[in-house]
Backbone as CSV, one residue per row, in Angstrom:
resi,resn,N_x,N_y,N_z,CA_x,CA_y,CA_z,C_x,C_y,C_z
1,UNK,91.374,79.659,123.160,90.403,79.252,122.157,89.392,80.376,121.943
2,UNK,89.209,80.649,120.831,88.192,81.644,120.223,86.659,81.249,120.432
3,UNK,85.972,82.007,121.134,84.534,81.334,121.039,83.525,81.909,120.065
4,UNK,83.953,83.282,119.217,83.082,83.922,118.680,83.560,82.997,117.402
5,UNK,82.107,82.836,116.590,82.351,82.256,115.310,81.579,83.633,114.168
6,UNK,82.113,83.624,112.857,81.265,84.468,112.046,81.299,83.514,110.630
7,UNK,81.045,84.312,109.449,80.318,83.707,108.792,81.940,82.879,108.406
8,UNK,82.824,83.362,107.910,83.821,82.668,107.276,84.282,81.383,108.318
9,UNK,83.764,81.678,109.541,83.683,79.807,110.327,82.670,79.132,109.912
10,UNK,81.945,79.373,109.640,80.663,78.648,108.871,81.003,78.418,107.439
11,UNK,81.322,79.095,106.989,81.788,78.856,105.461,82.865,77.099,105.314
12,UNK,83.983,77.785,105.983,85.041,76.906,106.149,84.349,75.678,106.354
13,UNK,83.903,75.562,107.832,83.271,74.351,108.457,82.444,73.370,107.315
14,UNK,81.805,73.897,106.714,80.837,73.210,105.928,81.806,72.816,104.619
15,UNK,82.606,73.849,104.086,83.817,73.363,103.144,84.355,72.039,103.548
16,UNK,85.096,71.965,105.046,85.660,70.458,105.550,84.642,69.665,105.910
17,UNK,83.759,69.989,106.086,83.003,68.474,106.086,82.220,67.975,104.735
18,UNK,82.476,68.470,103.515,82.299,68.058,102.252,83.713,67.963,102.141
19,UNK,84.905,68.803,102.020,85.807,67.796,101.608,87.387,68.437,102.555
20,UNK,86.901,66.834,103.612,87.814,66.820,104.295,89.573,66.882,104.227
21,UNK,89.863,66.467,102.832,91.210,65.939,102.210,91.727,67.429,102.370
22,UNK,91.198,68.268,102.041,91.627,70.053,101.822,92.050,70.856,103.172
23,UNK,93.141,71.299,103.013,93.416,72.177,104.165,92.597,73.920,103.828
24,UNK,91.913,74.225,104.560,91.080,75.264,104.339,91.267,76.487,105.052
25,UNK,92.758,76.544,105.755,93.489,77.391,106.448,93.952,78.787,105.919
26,UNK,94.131,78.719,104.595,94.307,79.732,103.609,92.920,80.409,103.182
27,UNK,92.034,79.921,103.328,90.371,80.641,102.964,89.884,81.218,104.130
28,UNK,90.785,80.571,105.465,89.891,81.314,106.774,90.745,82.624,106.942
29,UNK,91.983,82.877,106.058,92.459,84.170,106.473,92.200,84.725,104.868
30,UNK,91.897,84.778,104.292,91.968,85.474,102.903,90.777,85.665,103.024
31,UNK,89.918,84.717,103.631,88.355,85.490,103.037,88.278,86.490,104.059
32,UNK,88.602,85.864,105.029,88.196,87.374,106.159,88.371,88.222,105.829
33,UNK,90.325,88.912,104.897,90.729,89.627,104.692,89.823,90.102,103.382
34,UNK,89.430,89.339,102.749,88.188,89.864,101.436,87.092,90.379,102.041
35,UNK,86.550,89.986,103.166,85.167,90.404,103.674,85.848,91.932,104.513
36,UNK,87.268,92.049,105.198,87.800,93.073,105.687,87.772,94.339,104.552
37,UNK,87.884,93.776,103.597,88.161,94.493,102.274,86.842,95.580,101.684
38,UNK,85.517,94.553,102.142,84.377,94.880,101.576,83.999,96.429,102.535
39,UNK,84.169,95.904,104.088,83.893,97.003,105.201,84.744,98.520,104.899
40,UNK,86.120,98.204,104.101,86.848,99.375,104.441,86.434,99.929,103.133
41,UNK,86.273,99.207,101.784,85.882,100.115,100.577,84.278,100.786,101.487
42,UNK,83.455,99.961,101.491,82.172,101.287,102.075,82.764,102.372,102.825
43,UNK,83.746,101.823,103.867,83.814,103.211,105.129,84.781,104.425,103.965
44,UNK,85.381,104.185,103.063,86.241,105.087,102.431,85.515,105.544,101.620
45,UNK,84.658,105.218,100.860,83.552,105.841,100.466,82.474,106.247,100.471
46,UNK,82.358,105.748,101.731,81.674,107.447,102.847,82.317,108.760,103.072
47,UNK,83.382,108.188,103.219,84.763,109.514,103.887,84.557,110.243,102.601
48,UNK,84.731,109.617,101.543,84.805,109.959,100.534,83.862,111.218,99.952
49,UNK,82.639,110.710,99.644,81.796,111.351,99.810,80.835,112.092,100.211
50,UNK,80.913,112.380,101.549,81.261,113.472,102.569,81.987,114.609,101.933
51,UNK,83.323,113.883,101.538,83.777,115.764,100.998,84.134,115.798,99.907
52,UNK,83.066,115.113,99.028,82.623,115.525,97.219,83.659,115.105,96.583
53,UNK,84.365,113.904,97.061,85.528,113.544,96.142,85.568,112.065,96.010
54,UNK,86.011,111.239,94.602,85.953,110.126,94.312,87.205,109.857,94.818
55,UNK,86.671,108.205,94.617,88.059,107.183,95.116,89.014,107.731,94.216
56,UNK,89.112,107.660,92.972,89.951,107.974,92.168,90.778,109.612,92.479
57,UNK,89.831,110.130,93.098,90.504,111.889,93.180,91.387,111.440,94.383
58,UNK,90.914,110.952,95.106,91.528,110.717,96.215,93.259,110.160,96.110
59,UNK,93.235,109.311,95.580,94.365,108.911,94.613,95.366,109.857,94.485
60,UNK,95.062,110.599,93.245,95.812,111.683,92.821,95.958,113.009,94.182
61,UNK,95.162,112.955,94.475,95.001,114.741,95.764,96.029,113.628,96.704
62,UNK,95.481,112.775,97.409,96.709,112.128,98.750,98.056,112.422,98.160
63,UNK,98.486,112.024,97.187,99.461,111.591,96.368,100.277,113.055,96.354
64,UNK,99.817,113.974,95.817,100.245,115.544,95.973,100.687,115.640,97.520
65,UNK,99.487,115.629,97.843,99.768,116.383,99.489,100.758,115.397,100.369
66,UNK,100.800,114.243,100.374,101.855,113.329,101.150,103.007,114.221,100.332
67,UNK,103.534,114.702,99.090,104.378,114.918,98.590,105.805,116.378,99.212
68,UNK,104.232,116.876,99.908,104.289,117.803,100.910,104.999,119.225,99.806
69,UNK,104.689,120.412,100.590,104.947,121.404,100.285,105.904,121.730,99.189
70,UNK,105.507,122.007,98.122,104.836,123.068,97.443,103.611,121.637,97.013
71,UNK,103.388,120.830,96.840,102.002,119.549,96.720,102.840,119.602,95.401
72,UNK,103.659,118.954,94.785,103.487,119.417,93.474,104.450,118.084,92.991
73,UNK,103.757,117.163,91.935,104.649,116.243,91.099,104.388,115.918,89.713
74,UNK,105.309,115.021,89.113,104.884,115.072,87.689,104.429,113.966,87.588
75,UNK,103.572,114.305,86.166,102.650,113.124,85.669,103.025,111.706,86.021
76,UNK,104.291,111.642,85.600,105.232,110.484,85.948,104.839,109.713,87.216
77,UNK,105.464,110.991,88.247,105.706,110.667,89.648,103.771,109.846,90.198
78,UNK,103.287,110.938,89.804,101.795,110.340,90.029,101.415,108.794,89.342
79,UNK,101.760,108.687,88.168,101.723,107.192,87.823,102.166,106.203,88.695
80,UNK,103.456,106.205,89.102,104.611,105.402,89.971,103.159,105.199,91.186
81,UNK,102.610,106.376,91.767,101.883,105.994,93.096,100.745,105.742,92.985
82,UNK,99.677,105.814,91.728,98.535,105.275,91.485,98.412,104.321,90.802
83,UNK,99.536,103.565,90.242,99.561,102.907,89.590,98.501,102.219,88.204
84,UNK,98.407,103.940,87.328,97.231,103.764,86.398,97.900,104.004,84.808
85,UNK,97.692,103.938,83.974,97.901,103.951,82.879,97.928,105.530,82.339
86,UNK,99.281,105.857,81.501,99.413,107.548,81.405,98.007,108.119,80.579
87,UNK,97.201,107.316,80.120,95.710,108.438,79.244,94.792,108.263,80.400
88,UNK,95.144,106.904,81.360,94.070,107.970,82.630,94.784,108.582,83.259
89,UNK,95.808,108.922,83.491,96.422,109.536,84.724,96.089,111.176,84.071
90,UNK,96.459,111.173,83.064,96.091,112.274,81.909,94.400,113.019,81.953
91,UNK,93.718,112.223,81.909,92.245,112.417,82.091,91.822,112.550,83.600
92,UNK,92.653,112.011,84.071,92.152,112.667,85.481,92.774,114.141,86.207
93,UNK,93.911,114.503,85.907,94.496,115.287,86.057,93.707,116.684,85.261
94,UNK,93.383,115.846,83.915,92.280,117.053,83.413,90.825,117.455,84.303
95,UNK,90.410,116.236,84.675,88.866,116.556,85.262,89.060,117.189,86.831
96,UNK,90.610,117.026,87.736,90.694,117.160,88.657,90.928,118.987,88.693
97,UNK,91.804,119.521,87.315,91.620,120.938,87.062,90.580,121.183,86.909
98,UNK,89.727,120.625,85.763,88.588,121.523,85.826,87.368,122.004,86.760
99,UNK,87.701,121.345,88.075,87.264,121.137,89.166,88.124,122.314,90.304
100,UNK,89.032,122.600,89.759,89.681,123.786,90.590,90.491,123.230,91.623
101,UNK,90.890,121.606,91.253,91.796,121.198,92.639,93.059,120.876,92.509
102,UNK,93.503,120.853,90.941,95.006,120.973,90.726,95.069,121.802,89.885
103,UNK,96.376,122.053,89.394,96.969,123.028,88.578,97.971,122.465,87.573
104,UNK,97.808,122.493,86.651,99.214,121.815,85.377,100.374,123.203,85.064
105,UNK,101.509,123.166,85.066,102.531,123.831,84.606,103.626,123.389,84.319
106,UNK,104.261,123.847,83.129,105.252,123.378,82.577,106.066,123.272,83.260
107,UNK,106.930,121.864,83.504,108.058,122.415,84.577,109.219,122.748,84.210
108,UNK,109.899,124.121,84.816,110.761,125.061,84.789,111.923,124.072,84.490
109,UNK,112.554,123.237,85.157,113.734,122.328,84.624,113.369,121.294,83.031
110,UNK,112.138,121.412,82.873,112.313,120.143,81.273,111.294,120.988,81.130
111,UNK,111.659,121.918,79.769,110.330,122.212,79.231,109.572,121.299,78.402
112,UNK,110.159,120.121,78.333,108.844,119.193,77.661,108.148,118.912,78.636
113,UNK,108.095,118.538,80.001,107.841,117.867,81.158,106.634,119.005,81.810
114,UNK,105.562,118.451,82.650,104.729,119.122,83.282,104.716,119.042,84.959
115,UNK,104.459,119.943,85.684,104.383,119.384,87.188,102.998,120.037,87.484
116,UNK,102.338,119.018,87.955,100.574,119.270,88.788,100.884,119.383,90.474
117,UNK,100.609,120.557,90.383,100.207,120.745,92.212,98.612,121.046,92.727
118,UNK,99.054,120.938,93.891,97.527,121.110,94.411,97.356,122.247,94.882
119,UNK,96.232,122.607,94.682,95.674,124.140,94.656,95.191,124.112,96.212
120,UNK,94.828,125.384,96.506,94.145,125.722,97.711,92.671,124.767,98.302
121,UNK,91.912,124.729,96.911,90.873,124.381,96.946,90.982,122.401,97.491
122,UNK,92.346,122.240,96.957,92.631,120.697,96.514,92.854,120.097,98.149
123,UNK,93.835,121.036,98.622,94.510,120.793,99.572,93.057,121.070,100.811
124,UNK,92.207,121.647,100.967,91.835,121.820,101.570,90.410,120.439,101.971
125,UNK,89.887,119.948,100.340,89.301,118.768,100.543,90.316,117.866,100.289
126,UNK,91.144,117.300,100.643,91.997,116.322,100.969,92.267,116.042,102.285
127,UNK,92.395,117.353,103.320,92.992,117.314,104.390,91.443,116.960,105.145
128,UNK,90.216,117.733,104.439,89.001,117.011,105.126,88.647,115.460,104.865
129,UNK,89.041,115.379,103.722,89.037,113.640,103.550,89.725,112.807,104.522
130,UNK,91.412,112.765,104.211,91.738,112.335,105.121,91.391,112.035,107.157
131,UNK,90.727,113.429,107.328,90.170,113.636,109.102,89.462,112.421,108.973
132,UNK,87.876,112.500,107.988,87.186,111.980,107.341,87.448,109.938,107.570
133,UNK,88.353,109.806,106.663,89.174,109.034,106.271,89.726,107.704,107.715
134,UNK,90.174,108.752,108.198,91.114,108.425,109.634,89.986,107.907,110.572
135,UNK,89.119,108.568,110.998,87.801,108.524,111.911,87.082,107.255,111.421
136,UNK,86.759,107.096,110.179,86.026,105.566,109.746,86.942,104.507,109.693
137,UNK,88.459,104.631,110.068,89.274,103.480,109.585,89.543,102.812,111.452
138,UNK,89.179,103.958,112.332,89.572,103.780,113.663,88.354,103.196,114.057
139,UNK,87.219,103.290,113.478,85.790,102.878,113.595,85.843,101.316,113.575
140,UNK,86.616,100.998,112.427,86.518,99.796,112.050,87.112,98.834,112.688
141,UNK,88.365,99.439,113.565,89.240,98.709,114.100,88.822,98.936,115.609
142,UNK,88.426,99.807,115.972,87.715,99.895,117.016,87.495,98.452,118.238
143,UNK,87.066,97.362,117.953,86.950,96.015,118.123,88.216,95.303,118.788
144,UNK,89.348,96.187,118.208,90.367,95.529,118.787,91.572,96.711,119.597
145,UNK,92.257,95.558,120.569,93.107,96.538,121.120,93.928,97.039,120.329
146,UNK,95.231,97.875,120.731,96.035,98.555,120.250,97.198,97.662,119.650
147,UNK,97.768,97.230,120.968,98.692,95.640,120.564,98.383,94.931,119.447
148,UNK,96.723,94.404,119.770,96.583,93.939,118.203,96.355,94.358,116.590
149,UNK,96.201,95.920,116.868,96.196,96.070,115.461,97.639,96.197,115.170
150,UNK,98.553,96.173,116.030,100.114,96.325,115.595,100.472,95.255,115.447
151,UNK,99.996,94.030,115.886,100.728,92.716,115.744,100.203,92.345,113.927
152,UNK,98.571,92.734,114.158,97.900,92.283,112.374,98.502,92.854,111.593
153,UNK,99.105,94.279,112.064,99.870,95.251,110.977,101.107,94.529,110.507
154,UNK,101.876,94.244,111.618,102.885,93.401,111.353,102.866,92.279,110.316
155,UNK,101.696,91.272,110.839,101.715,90.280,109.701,101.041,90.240,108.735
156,UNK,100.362,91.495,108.332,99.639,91.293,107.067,101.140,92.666,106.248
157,UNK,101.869,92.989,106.931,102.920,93.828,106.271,104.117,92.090,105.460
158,UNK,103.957,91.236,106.549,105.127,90.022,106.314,104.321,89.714,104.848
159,UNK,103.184,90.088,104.983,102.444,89.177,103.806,102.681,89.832,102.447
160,UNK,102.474,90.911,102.530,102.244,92.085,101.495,103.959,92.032,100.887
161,UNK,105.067,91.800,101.920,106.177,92.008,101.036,106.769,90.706,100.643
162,UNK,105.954,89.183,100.929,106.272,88.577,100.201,105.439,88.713,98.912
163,UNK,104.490,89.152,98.627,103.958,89.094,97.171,104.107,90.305,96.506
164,UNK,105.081,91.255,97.279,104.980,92.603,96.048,106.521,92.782,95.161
């Protein structure tokens, strides 16, 4: 039995005793996971801004560099993993050059087609983000053992691939 209570036991609690008929089992794990939600957007945008880069850059720069050596994909490919609409993916790719952290070039196999890689400059605040990144996410989890963040991983993974 759990003895620590927080707010989403208080929430709940007062939910069932106004209306008992309701199973409120689904709000004690979703809200947590919403209030989990609230802690990790601040800690990522700290990381974030620490090394002068938006959520959104972040996006596009991870996206390159997971892509690994030469960093380099097309507009396309970047859509598929940010899942944004091609006039922003477009506009960001512009503001992220003019910033000196990617590069646009025609790509050599489709000359209609473009491939964006990441520049020196790109790769270098990405890889500080990520350190960044990693350090506030271990912060957070910190609280719990090892076992258990692999067991939550587990079932919030069961969760994620029934709804995707």
């Amino acid at each position: 039995m759990v003895s620590e209570q927080d707010e989403v036991d208080r929430i709940v609690g007062a939910w069932g005793s106004e209306r008992p008929d309701l199973d409120f089992s689904p709000m004690a794990v979703l809200s947590r996971v919403d209030r989990l939600s609230h802690h990790l957007d601040r800690a990522r945008r700290e990381a974030f801004r620490r090394t002068d880069i938006e959520p959104w850059e972040w996006d596009v720069l991870s996206a390159l560099r997971r892509a690994g050596d030469p960093y380099r994909l097309s507009p396309k490919q970047l859509l598929q993993q940010t899942l944004v609409s091609s006039g922003t993916m477009t506009n960001r790719i512009d503001r992220l050059k003019q910033r000196g952290l990617v590069e646009r070039a025609t790509d050599p196999s489709d000359r209609r087609g473009a491939l964006v890689t990441l520049t020196h400059a790109g790769r270098t605040r990405v890889d500080a983000a990520i350190t960044r990144l990693i350090d506030a996410e271990s912060e957070l989890l910190g609280g719990m053992t090892a076992p258990d963040q692999k067991r939550l991983s587990t079932l919030l993974r069961h969760l994620l691939v029934s709804l995707d």
